[in-house]
PDB file of C-alpha atoms in Angstrom:
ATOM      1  CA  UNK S   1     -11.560  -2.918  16.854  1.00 46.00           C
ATOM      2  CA  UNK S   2     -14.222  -4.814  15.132  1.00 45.00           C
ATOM      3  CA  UNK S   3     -14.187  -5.971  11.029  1.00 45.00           C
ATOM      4  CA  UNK S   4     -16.803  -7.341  10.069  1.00 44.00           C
ATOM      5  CA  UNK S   5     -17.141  -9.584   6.454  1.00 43.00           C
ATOM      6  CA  UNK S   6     -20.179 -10.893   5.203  1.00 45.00           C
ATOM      7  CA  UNK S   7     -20.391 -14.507   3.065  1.00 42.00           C
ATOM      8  CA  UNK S   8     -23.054 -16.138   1.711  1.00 41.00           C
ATOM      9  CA  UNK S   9     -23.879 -19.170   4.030  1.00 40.00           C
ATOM     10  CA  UNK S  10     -26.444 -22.174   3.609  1.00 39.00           C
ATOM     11  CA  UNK S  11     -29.328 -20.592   5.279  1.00 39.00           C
ATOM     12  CA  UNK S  12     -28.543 -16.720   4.590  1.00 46.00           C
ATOM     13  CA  UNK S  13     -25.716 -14.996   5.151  1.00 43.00           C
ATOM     14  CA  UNK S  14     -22.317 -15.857   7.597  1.00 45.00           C
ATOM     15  CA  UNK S  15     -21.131 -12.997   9.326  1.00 44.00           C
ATOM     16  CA  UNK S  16     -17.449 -13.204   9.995  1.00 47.00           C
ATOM     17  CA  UNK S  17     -16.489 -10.797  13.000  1.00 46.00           C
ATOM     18  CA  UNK S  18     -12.986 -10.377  13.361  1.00 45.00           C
ATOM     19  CA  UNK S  19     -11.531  -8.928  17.300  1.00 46.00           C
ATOM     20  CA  UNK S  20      -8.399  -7.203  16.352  1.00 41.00           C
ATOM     21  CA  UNK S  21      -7.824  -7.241  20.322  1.00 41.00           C
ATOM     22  CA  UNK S  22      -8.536 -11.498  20.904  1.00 45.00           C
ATOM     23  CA  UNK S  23      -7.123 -12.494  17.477  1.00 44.00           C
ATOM     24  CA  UNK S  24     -10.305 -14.123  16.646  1.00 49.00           C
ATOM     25  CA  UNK S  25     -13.156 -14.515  14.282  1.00 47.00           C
ATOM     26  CA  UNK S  26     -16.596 -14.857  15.912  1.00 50.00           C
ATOM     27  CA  UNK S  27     -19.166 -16.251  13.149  1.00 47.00           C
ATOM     28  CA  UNK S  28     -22.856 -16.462  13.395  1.00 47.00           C
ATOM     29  CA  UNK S  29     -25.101 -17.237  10.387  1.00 45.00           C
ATOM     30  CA  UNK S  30     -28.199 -15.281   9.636  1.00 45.00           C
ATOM     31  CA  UNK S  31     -31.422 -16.238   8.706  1.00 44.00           C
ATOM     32  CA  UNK S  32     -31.933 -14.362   5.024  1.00 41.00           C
ATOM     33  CA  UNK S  33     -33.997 -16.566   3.656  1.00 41.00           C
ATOM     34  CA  UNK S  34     -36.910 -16.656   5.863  1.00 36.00           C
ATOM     35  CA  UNK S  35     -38.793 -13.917   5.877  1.00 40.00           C
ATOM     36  CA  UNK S  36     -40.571 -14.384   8.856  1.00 40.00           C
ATOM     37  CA  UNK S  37     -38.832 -15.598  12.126  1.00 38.00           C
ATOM     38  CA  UNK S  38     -42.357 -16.027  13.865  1.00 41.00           C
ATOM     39  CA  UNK S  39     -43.060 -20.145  15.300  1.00 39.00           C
ATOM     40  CA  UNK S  40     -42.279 -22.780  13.020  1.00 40.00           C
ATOM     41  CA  UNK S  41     -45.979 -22.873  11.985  1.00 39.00           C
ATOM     42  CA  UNK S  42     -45.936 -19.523  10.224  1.00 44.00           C
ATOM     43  CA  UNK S  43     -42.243 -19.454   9.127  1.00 41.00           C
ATOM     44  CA  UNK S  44     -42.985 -17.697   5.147  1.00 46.00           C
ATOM     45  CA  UNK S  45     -40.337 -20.142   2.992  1.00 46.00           C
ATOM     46  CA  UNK S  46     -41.629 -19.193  -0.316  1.00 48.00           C
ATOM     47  CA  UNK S  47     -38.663 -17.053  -1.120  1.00 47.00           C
ATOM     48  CA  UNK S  48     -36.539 -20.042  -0.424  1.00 47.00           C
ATOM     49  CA  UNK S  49     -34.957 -23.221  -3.140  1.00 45.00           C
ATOM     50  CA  UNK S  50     -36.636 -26.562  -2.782  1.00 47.00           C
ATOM     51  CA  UNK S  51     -33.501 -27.867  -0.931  1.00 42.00           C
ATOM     52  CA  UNK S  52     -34.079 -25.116   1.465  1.00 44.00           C
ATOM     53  CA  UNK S  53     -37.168 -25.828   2.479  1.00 44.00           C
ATOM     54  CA  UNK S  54     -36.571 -29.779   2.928  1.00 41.00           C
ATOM     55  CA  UNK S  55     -33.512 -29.116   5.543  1.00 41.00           C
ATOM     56  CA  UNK S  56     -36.569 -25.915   7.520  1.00 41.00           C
ATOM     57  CA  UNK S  57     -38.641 -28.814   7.421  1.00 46.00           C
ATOM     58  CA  UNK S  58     -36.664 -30.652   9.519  1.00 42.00           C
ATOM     59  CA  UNK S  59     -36.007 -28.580  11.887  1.00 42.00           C
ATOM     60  CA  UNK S  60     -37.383 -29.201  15.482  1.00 43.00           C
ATOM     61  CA  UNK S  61     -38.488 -26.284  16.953  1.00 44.00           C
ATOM     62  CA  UNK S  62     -36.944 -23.062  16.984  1.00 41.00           C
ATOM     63  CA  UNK S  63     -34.145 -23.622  19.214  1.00 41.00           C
ATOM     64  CA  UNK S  64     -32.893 -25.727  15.964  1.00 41.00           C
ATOM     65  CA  UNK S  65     -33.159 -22.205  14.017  1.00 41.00           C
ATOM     66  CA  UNK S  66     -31.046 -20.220  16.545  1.00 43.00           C
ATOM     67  CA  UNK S  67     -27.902 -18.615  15.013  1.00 42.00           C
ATOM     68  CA  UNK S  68     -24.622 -20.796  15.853  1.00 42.00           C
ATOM     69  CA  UNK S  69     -21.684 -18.262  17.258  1.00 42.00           C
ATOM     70  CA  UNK S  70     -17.860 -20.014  17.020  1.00 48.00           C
ATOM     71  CA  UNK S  71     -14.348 -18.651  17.662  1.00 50.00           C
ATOM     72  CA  UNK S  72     -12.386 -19.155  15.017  1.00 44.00           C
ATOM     73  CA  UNK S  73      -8.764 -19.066  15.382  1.00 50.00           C
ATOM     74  CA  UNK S  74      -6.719 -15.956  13.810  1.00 42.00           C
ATOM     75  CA  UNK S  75      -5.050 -16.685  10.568  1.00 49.00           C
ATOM     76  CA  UNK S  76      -2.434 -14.231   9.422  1.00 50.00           C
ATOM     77  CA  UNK S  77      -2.082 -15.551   5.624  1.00 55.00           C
ATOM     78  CA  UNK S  78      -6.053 -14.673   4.973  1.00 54.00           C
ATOM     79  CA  UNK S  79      -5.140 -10.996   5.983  1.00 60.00           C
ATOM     80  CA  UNK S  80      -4.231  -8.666   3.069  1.00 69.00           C
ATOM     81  CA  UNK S  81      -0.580  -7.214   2.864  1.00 76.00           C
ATOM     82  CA  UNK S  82      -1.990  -3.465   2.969  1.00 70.00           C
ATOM     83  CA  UNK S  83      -3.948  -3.912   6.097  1.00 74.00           C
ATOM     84  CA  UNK S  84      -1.231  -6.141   8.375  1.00 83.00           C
ATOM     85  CA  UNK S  85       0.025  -3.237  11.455  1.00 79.00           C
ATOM     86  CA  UNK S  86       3.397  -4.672  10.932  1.00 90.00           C
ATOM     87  CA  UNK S  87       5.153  -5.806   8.051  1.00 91.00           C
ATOM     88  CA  UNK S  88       9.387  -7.081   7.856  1.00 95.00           C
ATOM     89  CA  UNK S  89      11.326  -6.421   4.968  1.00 95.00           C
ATOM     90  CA  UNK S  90      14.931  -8.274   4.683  1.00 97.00           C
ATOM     91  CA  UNK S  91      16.893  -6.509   2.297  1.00 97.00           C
ATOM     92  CA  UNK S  92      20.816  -5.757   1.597  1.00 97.00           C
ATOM     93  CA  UNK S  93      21.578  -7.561   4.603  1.00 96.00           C
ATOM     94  CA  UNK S  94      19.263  -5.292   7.213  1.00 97.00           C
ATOM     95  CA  UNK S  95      15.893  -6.111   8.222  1.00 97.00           C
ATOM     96  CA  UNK S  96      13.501  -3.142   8.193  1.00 97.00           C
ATOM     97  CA  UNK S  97       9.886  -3.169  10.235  1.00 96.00           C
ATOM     98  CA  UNK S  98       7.294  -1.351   8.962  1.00 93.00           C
ATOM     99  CA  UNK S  99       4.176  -0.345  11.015  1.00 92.00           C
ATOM    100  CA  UNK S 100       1.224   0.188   8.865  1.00 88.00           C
ATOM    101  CA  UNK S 101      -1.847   2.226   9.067  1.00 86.00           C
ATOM    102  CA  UNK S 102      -4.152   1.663   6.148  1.00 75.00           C
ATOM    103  CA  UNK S 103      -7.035   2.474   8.274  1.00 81.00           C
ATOM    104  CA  UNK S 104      -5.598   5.890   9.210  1.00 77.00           C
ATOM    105  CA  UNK S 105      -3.171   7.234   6.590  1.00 76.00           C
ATOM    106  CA  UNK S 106      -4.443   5.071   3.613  1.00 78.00           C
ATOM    107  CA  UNK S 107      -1.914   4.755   0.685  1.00 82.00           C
ATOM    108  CA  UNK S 108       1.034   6.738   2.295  1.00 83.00           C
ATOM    109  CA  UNK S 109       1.122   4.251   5.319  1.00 80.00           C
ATOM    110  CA  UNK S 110       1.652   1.363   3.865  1.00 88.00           C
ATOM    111  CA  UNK S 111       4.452  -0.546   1.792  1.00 91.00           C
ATOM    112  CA  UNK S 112       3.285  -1.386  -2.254  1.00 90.00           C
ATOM    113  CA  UNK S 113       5.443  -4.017  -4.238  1.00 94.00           C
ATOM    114  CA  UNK S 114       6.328  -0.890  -6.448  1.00 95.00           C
ATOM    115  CA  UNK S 115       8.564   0.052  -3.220  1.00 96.00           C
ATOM    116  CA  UNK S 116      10.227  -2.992  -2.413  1.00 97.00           C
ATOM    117  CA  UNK S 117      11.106  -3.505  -6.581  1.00 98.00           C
ATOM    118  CA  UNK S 118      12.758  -0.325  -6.237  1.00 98.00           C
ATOM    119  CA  UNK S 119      14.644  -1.108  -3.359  1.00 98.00           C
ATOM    120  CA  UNK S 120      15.808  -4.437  -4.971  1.00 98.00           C
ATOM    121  CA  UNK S 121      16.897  -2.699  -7.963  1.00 99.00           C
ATOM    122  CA  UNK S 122      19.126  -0.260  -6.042  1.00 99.00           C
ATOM    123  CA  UNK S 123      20.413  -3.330  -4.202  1.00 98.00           C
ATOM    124  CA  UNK S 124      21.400  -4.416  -7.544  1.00 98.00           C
ATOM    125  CA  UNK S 125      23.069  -1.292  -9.227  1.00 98.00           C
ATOM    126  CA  UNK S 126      24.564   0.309  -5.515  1.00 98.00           C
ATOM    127  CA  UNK S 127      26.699   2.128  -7.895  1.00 98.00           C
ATOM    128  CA  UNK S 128      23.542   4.649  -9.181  1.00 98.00           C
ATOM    129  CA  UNK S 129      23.601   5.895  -5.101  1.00 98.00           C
ATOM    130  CA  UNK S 130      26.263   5.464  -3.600  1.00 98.00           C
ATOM    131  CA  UNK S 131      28.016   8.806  -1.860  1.00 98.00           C
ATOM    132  CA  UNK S 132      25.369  10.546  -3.546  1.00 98.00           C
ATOM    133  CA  UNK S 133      22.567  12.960  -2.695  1.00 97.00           C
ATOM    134  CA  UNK S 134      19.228  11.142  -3.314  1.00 98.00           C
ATOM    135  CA  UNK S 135      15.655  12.713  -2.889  1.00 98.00           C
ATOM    136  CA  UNK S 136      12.880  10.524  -2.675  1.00 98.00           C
ATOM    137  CA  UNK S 137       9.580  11.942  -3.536  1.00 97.00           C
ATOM    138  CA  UNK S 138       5.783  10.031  -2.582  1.00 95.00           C
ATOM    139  CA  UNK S 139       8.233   8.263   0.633  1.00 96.00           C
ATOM    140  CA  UNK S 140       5.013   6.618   2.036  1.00 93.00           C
ATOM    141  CA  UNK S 141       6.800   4.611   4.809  1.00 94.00           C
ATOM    142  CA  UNK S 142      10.381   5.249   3.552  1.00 96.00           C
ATOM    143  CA  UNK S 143      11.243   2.131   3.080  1.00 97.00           C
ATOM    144  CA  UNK S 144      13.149   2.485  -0.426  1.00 98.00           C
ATOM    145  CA  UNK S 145      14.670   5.734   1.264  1.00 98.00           C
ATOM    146  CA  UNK S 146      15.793   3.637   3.293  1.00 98.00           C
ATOM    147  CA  UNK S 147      17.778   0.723   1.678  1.00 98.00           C
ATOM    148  CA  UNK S 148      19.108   3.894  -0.285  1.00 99.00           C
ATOM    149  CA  UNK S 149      20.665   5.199   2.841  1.00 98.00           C
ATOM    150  CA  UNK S 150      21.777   1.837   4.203  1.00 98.00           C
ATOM    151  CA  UNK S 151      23.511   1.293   0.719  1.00 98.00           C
ATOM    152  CA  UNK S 152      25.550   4.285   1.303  1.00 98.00           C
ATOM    153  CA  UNK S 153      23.386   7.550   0.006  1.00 98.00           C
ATOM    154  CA  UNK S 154      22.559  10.623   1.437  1.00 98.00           C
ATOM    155  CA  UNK S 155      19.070  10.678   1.317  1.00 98.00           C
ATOM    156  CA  UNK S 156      16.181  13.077   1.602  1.00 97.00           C
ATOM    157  CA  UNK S 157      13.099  11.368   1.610  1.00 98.00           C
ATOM    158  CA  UNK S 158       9.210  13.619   1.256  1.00 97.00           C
ATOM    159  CA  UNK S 159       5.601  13.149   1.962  1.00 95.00           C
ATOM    160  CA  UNK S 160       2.525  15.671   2.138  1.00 93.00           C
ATOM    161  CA  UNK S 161       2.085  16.898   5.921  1.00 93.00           C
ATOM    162  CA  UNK S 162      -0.316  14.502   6.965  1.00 93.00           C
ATOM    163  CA  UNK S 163       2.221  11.344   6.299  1.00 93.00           C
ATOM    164  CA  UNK S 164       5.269  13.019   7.746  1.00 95.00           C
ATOM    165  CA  UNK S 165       4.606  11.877  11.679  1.00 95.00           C
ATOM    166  CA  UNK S 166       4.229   8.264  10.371  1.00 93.00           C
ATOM    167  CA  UNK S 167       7.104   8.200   8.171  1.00 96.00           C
ATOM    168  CA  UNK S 168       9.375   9.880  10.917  1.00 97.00           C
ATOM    169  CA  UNK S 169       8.565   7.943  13.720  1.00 96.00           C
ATOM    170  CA  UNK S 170       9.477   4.541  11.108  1.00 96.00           C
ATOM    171  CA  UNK S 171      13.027   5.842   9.806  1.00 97.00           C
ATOM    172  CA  UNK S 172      13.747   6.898  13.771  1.00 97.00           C
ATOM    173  CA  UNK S 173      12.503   3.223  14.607  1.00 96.00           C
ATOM    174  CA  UNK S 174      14.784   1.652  11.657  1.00 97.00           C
ATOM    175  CA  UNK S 175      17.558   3.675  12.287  1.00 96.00           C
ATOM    176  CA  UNK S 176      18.506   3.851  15.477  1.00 95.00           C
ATOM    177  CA  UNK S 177      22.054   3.094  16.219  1.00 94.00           C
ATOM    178  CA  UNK S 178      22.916   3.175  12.494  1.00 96.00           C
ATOM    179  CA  UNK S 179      25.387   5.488  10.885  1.00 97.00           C
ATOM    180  CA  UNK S 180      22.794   6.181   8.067  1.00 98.00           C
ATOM    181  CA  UNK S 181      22.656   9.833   6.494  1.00 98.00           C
ATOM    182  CA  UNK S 182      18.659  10.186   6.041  1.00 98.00           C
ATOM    183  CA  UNK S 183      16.064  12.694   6.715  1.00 96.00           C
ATOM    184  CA  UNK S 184      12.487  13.259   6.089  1.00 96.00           C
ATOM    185  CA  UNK S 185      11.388  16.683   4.876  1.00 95.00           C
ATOM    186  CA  UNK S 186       7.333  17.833   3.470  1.00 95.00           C
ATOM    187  CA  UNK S 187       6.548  18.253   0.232  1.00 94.00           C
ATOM    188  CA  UNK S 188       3.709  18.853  -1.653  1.00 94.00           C
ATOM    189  CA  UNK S 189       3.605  18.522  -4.990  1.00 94.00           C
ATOM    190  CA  UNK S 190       0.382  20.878  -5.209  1.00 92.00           C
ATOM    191  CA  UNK S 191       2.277  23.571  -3.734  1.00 90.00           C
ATOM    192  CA  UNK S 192       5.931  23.111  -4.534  1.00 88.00           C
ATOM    193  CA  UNK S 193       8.126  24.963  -5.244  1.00 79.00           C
ATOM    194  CA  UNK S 194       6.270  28.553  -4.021  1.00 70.00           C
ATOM    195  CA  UNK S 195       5.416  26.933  -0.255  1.00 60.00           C
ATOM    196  CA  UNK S 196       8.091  24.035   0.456  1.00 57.00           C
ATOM    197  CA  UNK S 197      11.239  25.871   0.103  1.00 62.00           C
ATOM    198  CA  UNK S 198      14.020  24.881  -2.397  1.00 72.00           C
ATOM    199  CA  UNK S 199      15.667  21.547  -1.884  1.00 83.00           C
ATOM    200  CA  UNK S 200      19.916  21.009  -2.430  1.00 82.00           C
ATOM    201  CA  UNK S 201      20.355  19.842  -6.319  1.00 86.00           C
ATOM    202  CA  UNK S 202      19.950  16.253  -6.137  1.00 93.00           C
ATOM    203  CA  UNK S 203      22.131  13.430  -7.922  1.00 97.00           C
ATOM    204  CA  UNK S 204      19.034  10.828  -8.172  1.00 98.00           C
ATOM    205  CA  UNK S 205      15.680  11.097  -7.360  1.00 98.00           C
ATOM    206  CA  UNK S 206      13.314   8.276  -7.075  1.00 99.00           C
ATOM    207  CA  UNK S 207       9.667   7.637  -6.510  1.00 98.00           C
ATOM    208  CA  UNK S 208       7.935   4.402  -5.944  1.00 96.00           C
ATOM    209  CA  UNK S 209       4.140   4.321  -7.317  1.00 92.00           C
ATOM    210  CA  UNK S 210       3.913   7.178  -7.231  1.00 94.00           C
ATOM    211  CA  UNK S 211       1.725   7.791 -10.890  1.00 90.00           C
ATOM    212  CA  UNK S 212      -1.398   6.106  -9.945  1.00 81.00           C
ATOM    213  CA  UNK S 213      -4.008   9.076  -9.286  1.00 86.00           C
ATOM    214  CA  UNK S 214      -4.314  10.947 -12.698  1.00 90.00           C
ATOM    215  CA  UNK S 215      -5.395  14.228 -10.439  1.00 93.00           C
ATOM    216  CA  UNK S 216      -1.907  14.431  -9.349  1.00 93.00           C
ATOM    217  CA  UNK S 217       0.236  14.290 -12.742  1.00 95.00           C
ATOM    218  CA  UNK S 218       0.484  17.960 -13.357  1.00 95.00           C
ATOM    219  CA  UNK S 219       1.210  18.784 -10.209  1.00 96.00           C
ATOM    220  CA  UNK S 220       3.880  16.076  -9.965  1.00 96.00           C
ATOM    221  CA  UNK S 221       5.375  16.552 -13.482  1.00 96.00           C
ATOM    222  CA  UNK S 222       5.896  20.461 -12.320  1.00 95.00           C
ATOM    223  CA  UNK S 223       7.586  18.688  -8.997  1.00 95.00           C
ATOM    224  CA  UNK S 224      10.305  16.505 -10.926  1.00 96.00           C
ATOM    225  CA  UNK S 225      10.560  18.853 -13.714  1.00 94.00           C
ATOM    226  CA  UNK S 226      11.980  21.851 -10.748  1.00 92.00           C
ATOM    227  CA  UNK S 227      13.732  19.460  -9.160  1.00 94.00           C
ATOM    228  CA  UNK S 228      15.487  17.847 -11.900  1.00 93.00           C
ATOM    229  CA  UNK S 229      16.360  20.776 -13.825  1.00 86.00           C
ATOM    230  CA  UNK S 230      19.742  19.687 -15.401  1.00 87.00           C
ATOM    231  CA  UNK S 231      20.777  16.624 -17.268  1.00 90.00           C
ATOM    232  CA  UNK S 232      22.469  15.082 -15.123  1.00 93.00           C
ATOM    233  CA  UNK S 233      20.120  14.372 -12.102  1.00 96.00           C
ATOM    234  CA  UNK S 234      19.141  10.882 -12.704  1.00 98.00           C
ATOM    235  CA  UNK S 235      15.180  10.044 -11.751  1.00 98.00           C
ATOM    236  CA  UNK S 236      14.382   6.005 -11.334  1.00 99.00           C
ATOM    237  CA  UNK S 237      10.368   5.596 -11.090  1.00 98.00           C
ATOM    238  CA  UNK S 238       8.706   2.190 -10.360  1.00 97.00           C
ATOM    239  CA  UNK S 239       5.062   1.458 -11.144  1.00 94.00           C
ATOM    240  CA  UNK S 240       2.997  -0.978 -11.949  1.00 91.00           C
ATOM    241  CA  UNK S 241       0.994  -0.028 -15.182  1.00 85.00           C
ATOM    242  CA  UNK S 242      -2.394  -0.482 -14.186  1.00 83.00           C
ATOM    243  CA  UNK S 243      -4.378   1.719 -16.411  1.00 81.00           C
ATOM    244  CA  UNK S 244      -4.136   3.919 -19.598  1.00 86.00           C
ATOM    245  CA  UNK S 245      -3.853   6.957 -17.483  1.00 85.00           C
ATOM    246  CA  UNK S 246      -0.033   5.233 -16.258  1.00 88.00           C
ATOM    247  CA  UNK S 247       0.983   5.308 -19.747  1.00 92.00           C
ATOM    248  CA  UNK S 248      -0.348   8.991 -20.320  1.00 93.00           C
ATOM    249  CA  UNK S 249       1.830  10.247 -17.846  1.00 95.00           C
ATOM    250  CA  UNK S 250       4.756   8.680 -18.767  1.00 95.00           C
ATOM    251  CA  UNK S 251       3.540   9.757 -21.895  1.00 95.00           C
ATOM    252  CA  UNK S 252       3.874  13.556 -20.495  1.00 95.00           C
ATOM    253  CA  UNK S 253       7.265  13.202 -19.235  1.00 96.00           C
ATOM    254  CA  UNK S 254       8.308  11.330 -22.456  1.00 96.00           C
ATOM    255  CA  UNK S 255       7.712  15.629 -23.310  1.00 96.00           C
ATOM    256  CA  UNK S 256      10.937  16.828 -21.889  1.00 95.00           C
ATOM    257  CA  UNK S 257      12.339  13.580 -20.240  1.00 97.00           C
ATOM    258  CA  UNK S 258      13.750  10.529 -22.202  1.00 97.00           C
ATOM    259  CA  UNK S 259      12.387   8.100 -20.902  1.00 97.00           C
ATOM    260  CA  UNK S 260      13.718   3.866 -20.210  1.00 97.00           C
ATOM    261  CA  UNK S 261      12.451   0.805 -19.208  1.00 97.00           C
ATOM    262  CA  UNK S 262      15.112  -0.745 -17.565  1.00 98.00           C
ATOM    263  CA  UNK S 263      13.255  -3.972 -15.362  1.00 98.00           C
ATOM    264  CA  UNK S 264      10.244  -5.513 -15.642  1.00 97.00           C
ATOM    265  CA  UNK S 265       9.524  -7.768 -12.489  1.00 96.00           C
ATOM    266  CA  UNK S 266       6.914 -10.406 -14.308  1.00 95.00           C
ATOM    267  CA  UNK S 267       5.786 -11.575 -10.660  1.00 95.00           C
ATOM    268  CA  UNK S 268       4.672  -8.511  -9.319  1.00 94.00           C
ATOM    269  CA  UNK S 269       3.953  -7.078 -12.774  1.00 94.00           C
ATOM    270  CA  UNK S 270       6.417  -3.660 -11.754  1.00 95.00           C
ATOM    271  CA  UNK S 271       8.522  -1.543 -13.880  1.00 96.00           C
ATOM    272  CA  UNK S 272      11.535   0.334 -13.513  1.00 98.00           C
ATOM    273  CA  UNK S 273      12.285   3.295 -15.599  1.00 98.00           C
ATOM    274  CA  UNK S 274      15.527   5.035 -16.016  1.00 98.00           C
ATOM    275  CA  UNK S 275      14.550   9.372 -16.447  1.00 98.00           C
ATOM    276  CA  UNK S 276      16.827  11.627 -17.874  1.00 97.00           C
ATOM    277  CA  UNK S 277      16.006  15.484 -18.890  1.00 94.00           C
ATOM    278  CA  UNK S 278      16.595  15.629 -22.993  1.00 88.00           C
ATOM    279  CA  UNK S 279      18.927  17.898 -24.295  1.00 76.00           C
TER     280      UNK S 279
END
């Protein structure tokens, strides 16, 4: 697999070819600025800066103009988080190893800070999950699901049909051998409750970024409001506020829910908020 990235070189532009397969980038620059690639005699430079045209001039013939092709070696820190095929995640003494498939499954196949916050935070207050029944809704790769299980909760965790292979086949991977009670289930928040069934009363539910795509929040404020449906089911959420639209919907469950901050990570800029139905 081929990705290619373009960058604004001396002559034109450098086109950065990266083989997914050799764990290499190949880089050639080309010519942008001429905008004839005829003999040196009728090369057409006006489009180009004085400096330009200096460094043409000097040029000796056009095997000097022909495009220069390098391997350059692979260098994991330059790739993005989101689009790394395997990610580890050390946390409450276990490491977990996530496969990702941004190219595939987009946003439900790969792990957001908003997941691992979460996870740290239920590290920190075990006592919120432990021996109870915990849904997770918006699992992605299960990864907070997960720590939730390994911590000593029976959980549930959900994604939309599409998702549900990936996020099986990486809680099989993680848990293997392990004593953990966790299983994956579909839900869609577009069509639940009428199509998915009913789901066993939950003690906690929790949802990692799960607010981010304005198109959803009615259909996901019907979700948690049938699934929380007494006071006592306890609903932790963590975001990071990136627009207005974030703060509208918490707005909307601020309706019916009350509604807590209860950690702000400052590094990764993510909230946690504590949800309880009113009275």
């Amino acid at each position: 697999m081929l990705e290619i990235y373009l960058v604004r070189a001396l002559f034109g532009t450098l086109v950065l070819t990266y083989d997914v397969f050799n764990k290499g980038y190949a880089s050639k620059v080309e010519d942008t600025c001429l905008n004839n690639l005829g003999s040196d005699i009728n090369r057409d430079t006006s489009g180009c800066s004085q400096l330009d045209k200096t460094r043409l001039s000097a040029c000796d013939g056009p095997a000097s103009m022909t495009s220069s092709l390098a391997l350059v070696p692979y260098d994991e820190s330059k790739v993005l988080p989101h689009e790394k095929s395997v990610r580890e995640f050390a946390l409450g003494g276990h490491v977990f190893t996530i496969k990702q498939d941004w190219h595939t499954l987009g946003v439900a196949a790969v792990v957001w800070d908003s997941a691992v916050v979460l996870a740290e935070y239920l590290i920190q207050n075990r006592n919120l999950i432990q021996g109870k029944n915990v849904l997770e809704l918006g699992a992605g790769t299960g990864l907070t699901g997960m720590v939730a299980a390994s911590l000593g909760a029976c959980v549930t965790v959900t994604e939309r049909a599409e998702a549900m292979e990936h996020l099986r086949s990486t809680i099989e991977h993680n848990t293997a051998g392990k004593s953990w009670e966790i299983s994956a289930k579909e839900l869609d928040w577009r069509t639940y409750p009428s199509e998915d069934g009913n789901f066993p009363e939950q003690d906690v539910i929790i949802g990692a970024d799960i607010i981010y795509i304005e198109e959803t929040f009615e259909d996901l404020l019907r979700t948690i409001s049938s699934l929380a449906k007494t006071e006592r089911i306890h609903i932790l959420l963590s975001c990071k506020i990136r627009y207005d639209r974030d703060l509208r919907f918490l707005s909307l469950l601020r309706e019916n829910f009350g509604v807590t901050e209860v950690l702000f990570d400052e590094k990764r800029d993510i909230k946690v908020f504590s949800v309880l139905r009113s009275s």
